[in-house]
Coordinates of C-alpha atoms in Angstrom, one line a residue:
M1 CA -1.6 -164.9 152.7
V2 CA -3.7 -162.4 150.7
A3 CA -7.5 -162.3 151.5
A4 CA -10.5 -160.1 151.2
H5 CA -12.0 -161.3 154.6
A6 CA -10.5 -160.3 157.9
W7 CA -11.4 -163.7 159.5
D8 CA -9.2 -165.4 157.0
L9 CA -6.3 -163.1 157.9
R10 CA -6.8 -163.5 161.6
G11 CA -6.6 -167.3 161.2
A12 CA -3.5 -167.0 159.1
Q13 CA -1.8 -164.7 161.5
E14 CA -2.5 -167.1 164.4
L15 CA -0.6 -169.7 162.4
G16 CA 2.3 -167.3 162.0
L17 CA 1.7 -166.3 158.3
R18 CA 2.2 -162.7 157.1
T19 CA -1.0 -161.3 155.6
A20 CA -2.3 -158.7 153.2
Y21 CA -5.8 -157.4 153.0
V22 CA -7.5 -156.8 149.6
A23 CA -10.1 -154.1 150.0
R24 CA -13.4 -154.6 148.2
P25 CA -16.6 -152.4 148.0
V26 CA -18.4 -154.9 150.3
G27 CA -16.1 -156.9 152.6
D28 CA -14.9 -157.6 156.0
P29 CA -12.3 -155.0 156.8
P30 CA -9.6 -155.7 159.4
T31 CA -10.1 -154.6 163.0
P32 CA -7.6 -152.5 164.8
R33 CA -6.1 -155.8 166.1
T34 CA -5.4 -157.1 162.6
A35 CA -4.9 -153.8 160.9
S36 CA -1.4 -153.4 162.3
T37 CA -0.2 -156.5 160.4
C38 CA -2.3 -156.2 157.3
T39 CA -1.1 -154.3 154.2
P40 CA -4.0 -152.5 152.5
T41 CA -4.1 -152.9 148.7
T42 CA -6.5 -151.7 146.1

Protein backbone atom coordinates (compact mmCIF):
# COMPACT_ATOMS: atom_id res chain seq x y z
CA MET A 1 0.00 0.00 0.00
CA VAL A 2 1.24 3.50 -0.82
CA ALA A 3 0.05 6.31 1.46
CA ALA A 4 0.88 9.81 2.66
CA HIS A 5 -0.37 9.19 6.20
CA ALA A 6 1.44 6.99 8.68
CA TRP A 7 -1.79 5.80 10.31
CA ASP A 8 -2.86 4.28 6.97
CA LEU A 9 0.49 2.50 6.73
CA ARG A 10 0.27 1.19 10.30
CA GLY A 11 -3.17 -0.28 9.61
CA ALA A 12 -2.00 -1.86 6.37
CA GLN A 13 1.06 -3.35 8.07
CA GLU A 14 -1.11 -4.87 10.79
CA LEU A 15 -3.00 -6.69 8.02
CA GLY A 16 0.27 -7.98 6.55
CA LEU A 17 0.57 -5.59 3.60
CA ARG A 18 3.87 -4.12 2.44
CA THR A 19 3.88 -0.33 2.58
CA ALA A 20 5.53 2.73 1.06
CA TYR A 21 5.36 6.25 2.48
CA VAL A 22 4.95 9.23 0.12
CA ALA A 23 6.50 12.31 1.72
CA ARG A 24 4.54 15.57 1.47
CA PRO A 25 5.35 19.08 2.74
CA VAL A 26 2.64 18.67 5.40
CA GLY A 27 1.94 15.14 6.40
CA ASP A 28 2.10 12.42 8.99
CA PRO A 29 5.60 10.93 8.75
CA PRO A 30 6.22 7.36 9.91
CA THR A 31 7.38 6.79 13.48
CA PRO A 32 10.49 4.74 14.20
CA ARG A 33 8.16 1.72 14.56
CA THR A 34 6.81 2.05 11.02
CA ALA A 35 9.87 3.61 9.39
CA SER A 36 11.73 0.31 9.26
CA THR A 37 9.15 -1.12 6.86
CA CYS A 38 8.30 2.03 4.91
CA THR A 39 10.14 3.02 1.77
CA PRO A 40 10.44 6.83 1.57
CA THR A 41 9.66 8.28 -1.85
CA THR A 42 9.54 11.79 -3.22
